[in-house]
Amino acid sequence: NPHPLWSRGLGDVYKRQDGKISNSRVEQINNYFLEMGIGNLQSRFPGEISGGQQARVSIVRALLANKPILLLDEPVSSLDERTRFETLEVIKKTALKYNLTLIIVSHQKRTMETADCLYGVTMKPGGSSKVVSERPSGKQAPSALFEMADAQNG
């Protein structure tokens, strides 16, 4: 395979039983790389790309699962502020384009500030917890998510 990034987790996962990747899957992988702004990196090895680029390759891998929910755990935590902001914008734009529910787990205030809605979990001694939700002013959020959090808090 001429694409080292593919051979490190992308291509091998999506091979058919005959050991080949379908043309439609190759096209889909190429499109995701382009959308993430890393189309020129497919011939590189993971150690040859930056942290921000590695984060975007991970997002491509998640998108290839073709699921309606994109769950990302600290996807930009190791990035500098400029790269973090750019990568979050690409993630949000991609989620909107493919009509995906985007859930990002983060401890970083700057990452949380980009959210349409926030959920926090407070832990108390003894293991009890409470879900806290916030609707930033002027932003739309699915009301069903808030109803679920409100129901859990009783």
mmCIF file of C-alpha atoms in Angstrom:
data_model
loop_
_atom_site.group_PDB
_atom_site.id
_atom_site.type_symbol
_atom_site.label_atom_id
_atom_site.label_comp_id
_atom_site.label_asym_id
_atom_site.label_seq_id
_atom_site.Cartn_x
_atom_site.Cartn_y
_atom_site.Cartn_z
ATOM 1 C CA ASN A 1 0.000 0.000 0.000
ATOM 2 C CA PRO A 2 1.516 3.364 -0.988
ATOM 3 C CA HIS A 3 0.013 5.192 2.005
ATOM 4 C CA PRO A 4 1.926 4.689 5.257
ATOM 5 C CA LEU A 5 -0.812 6.404 7.300
ATOM 6 C CA TRP A 6 -3.265 3.888 5.878
ATOM 7 C CA SER A 7 -1.061 0.972 6.815
ATOM 8 C CA ARG A 8 -0.941 2.260 10.393
ATOM 9 C CA GLY A 9 -4.583 1.830 11.246
ATOM 10 C CA LEU A 10 -6.657 3.133 8.350
ATOM 11 C CA GLY A 11 -6.199 0.929 5.310
ATOM 12 C CA ASP A 12 -5.720 -2.358 7.113
ATOM 13 C CA VAL A 13 -8.965 -1.922 9.012
ATOM 14 C CA TYR A 14 -10.980 -1.366 5.848
ATOM 15 C CA LYS A 15 -9.617 -4.116 3.617
ATOM 16 C CA ARG A 16 -11.995 -6.632 2.147
ATOM 17 C CA GLN A 17 -11.485 -10.344 2.664
ATOM 18 C CA ASP A 18 -9.316 -10.448 -0.469
ATOM 19 C CA GLY A 19 -6.895 -7.996 1.179
ATOM 20 C CA LYS A 20 -7.858 -5.004 -0.962
ATOM 21 C CA ILE A 21 -9.674 -1.774 -0.227
ATOM 22 C CA SER A 22 -12.688 -1.036 -2.415
ATOM 23 C CA ASN A 23 -12.456 1.942 -4.766
ATOM 24 C CA SER A 24 -15.389 3.633 -3.003
ATOM 25 C CA ARG A 25 -13.628 3.265 0.365
ATOM 26 C CA VAL A 26 -10.388 4.690 -1.062
ATOM 27 C CA GLU A 27 -12.383 7.641 -2.388
ATOM 28 C CA GLN A 28 -14.045 8.116 0.999
ATOM 29 C CA ILE A 29 -10.672 8.041 2.802
ATOM 30 C CA ASN A 30 -9.229 10.547 0.307
ATOM 31 C CA ASN A 31 -12.230 12.868 0.769
ATOM 32 C CA TYR A 32 -11.972 12.793 4.555
ATOM 33 C CA PHE A 33 -8.241 13.560 4.393
ATOM 34 C CA LEU A 34 -8.992 16.534 2.125
ATOM 35 C CA GLU A 35 -11.819 17.795 4.342
ATOM 36 C CA MET A 36 -9.564 17.629 7.379
ATOM 37 C CA GLY A 37 -6.977 19.707 5.511
ATOM 38 C CA ILE A 38 -4.398 16.910 5.474
ATOM 39 C CA GLY A 39 -4.828 15.524 1.956
ATOM 40 C CA ASN A 40 -1.126 15.975 1.243
ATOM 41 C CA LEU A 41 -0.048 13.814 4.205
ATOM 42 C CA GLN A 42 -1.215 10.372 3.137
ATOM 43 C CA SER A 43 2.272 9.274 2.093
ATOM 44 C CA ARG A 44 3.792 10.189 5.465
ATOM 45 C CA PHE A 45 4.347 8.057 8.513
ATOM 46 C CA PRO A 46 2.702 9.007 11.842
ATOM 47 C CA GLY A 47 6.026 10.153 13.339
ATOM 48 C CA GLU A 48 6.495 12.588 10.449
ATOM 49 C CA ILE A 49 3.403 14.698 11.116
ATOM 50 C CA SER A 50 2.522 17.221 13.822
ATOM 51 C CA GLY A 51 0.227 16.658 16.794
ATOM 52 C CA GLY A 52 -2.554 18.632 15.127
ATOM 53 C CA GLN A 53 -2.224 16.545 11.986
ATOM 54 C CA GLN A 54 -2.242 13.347 14.055
ATOM 55 C CA ALA A 55 -5.448 14.535 15.739
ATOM 56 C CA ARG A 56 -7.037 15.032 12.330
ATOM 57 C CA VAL A 57 -5.964 11.551 11.173
ATOM 58 C CA SER A 58 -7.648 10.157 14.297
ATOM 59 C CA ILE A 59 -10.817 12.008 13.354
ATOM 60 C CA VAL A 60 -10.665 10.507 9.853
ATOM 61 C CA ARG A 61 -10.443 7.090 11.489
ATOM 62 C CA ALA A 62 -13.534 7.877 13.601
ATOM 63 C CA LEU A 63 -15.466 9.176 10.580
ATOM 64 C CA LEU A 64 -14.743 5.990 8.654
ATOM 65 C CA ALA A 65 -16.796 4.039 11.181
ATOM 66 C CA ASN A 66 -19.893 5.674 9.586
ATOM 67 C CA LYS A 67 -21.740 6.111 12.884
ATOM 68 C CA PRO A 68 -24.258 8.900 13.652
ATOM 69 C CA ILE A 69 -22.376 9.971 16.789
ATOM 70 C CA LEU A 70 -18.801 11.206 16.801
ATOM 71 C CA LEU A 71 -17.389 10.795 20.324
ATOM 72 C CA LEU A 72 -13.985 12.384 20.817
ATOM 73 C CA ASP A 73 -12.078 12.166 24.095
ATOM 74 C CA GLU A 74 -9.673 15.098 24.526
ATOM 75 C CA PRO A 75 -9.091 15.369 20.740
ATOM 76 C CA VAL A 76 -7.127 18.632 20.958
ATOM 77 C CA SER A 77 -5.674 18.544 24.458
ATOM 78 C CA SER A 78 -2.057 18.331 23.330
ATOM 79 C CA LEU A 79 -2.297 21.125 20.760
ATOM 80 C CA ASP A 80 -1.275 24.763 20.989
ATOM 81 C CA GLU A 81 -4.117 27.293 21.140
ATOM 82 C CA ARG A 82 -4.098 28.247 17.452
ATOM 83 C CA THR A 83 -3.994 24.637 16.252
ATOM 84 C CA ARG A 84 -6.621 23.647 18.853
ATOM 85 C CA PHE A 85 -9.017 26.311 17.573
ATOM 86 C CA GLU A 86 -8.425 25.392 13.907
ATOM 87 C CA THR A 87 -8.889 21.678 14.575
ATOM 88 C CA LEU A 88 -12.091 22.261 16.566
ATOM 89 C CA GLU A 89 -13.475 24.345 13.706
ATOM 90 C CA VAL A 90 -12.723 21.544 11.219
ATOM 91 C CA ILE A 91 -14.356 18.997 13.549
ATOM 92 C CA LYS A 92 -17.492 21.114 13.962
ATOM 93 C CA LYS A 93 -17.742 21.846 10.231
ATOM 94 C CA THR A 94 -17.389 18.152 9.397
ATOM 95 C CA ALA A 95 -19.986 17.117 11.997
ATOM 96 C CA LEU A 96 -22.443 19.631 10.539
ATOM 97 C CA LYS A 97 -21.755 18.508 6.964
ATOM 98 C CA TYR A 98 -22.466 14.847 7.782
ATOM 99 C CA ASN A 99 -25.267 15.606 10.272
ATOM 100 C CA LEU A 100 -23.394 13.929 13.123
ATOM 101 C CA THR A 101 -24.014 14.359 16.810
ATOM 102 C CA LEU A 102 -20.680 15.563 18.161
ATOM 103 C CA ILE A 103 -19.680 14.791 21.731
ATOM 104 C CA ILE A 104 -16.309 16.054 22.922
ATOM 105 C CA VAL A 105 -14.932 15.145 26.330
ATOM 106 C CA SER A 106 -12.614 17.865 27.575
ATOM 107 C CA HIS A 107 -11.185 19.455 30.710
ATOM 108 C CA GLN A 108 -10.010 22.546 28.821
ATOM 109 C CA LYS A 109 -12.039 25.705 29.288
ATOM 110 C CA ARG A 110 -11.117 27.039 25.814
ATOM 111 C CA THR A 111 -12.400 23.841 24.204
ATOM 112 C CA MET A 112 -15.625 24.011 26.215
ATOM 113 C CA GLU A 113 -16.206 27.600 25.110
ATOM 114 C CA THR A 114 -16.759 26.397 21.530
ATOM 115 C CA ALA A 115 -19.643 24.104 22.572
ATOM 116 C CA ASP A 116 -23.302 24.536 21.686
ATOM 117 C CA CYS A 117 -24.181 22.962 25.024
ATOM 118 C CA LEU A 118 -22.205 21.838 28.051
ATOM 119 C CA TYR A 119 -22.620 18.950 30.442
ATOM 120 C CA GLY A 120 -20.618 18.448 33.559
ATOM 121 C CA VAL A 121 -20.569 15.650 36.051
ATOM 122 C CA THR A 122 -19.959 16.482 39.673
ATOM 123 C CA MET A 123 -18.729 13.662 41.855
ATOM 124 C CA LYS A 124 -19.414 13.549 45.579
ATOM 125 C CA PRO A 125 -17.726 11.428 48.238
ATOM 126 C CA GLY A 126 -19.339 8.021 48.320
ATOM 127 C CA GLY A 127 -19.704 7.797 44.550
ATOM 128 C CA SER A 128 -22.878 9.791 43.947
ATOM 129 C CA SER A 129 -22.854 12.100 40.955
ATOM 130 C CA LYS A 130 -24.962 14.820 39.400
ATOM 131 C CA VAL A 131 -25.208 15.937 35.767
ATOM 132 C CA VAL A 132 -25.006 19.699 35.339
ATOM 133 C CA SER A 133 -26.079 21.241 32.037
ATOM 134 C CA GLU A 134 -25.701 24.709 30.613
ATOM 135 C CA ARG A 135 -27.120 26.341 27.521
ATOM 136 C CA PRO A 136 -24.778 29.121 26.432
ATOM 137 C CA SER A 137 -26.780 32.177 25.428
ATOM 138 C CA GLY A 138 -27.719 32.441 21.778
ATOM 139 C CA LYS A 139 -26.812 28.838 20.931
ATOM 140 C CA GLN A 140 -29.194 26.079 19.912
ATOM 141 C CA ALA A 141 -28.915 22.667 21.520
ATOM 142 C CA PRO A 142 -31.043 19.542 21.223
ATOM 143 C CA SER A 143 -33.706 19.892 23.939
ATOM 144 C CA ALA A 144 -33.894 16.103 24.344
ATOM 145 C CA LEU A 145 -30.383 16.133 25.788
ATOM 146 C CA PHE A 146 -31.345 18.688 28.402
ATOM 147 C CA GLU A 147 -34.547 16.822 29.217
ATOM 148 C CA MET A 148 -32.462 13.678 29.749
ATOM 149 C CA ALA A 149 -30.087 15.528 32.100
ATOM 150 C CA ASP A 150 -32.997 17.173 33.942
ATOM 151 C CA ALA A 151 -34.701 13.782 34.403
ATOM 152 C CA GLN A 152 -31.508 12.258 35.776
ATOM 153 C CA ASN A 153 -31.188 15.061 38.308
ATOM 154 C CA GLY A 154 -34.749 14.433 39.454
#
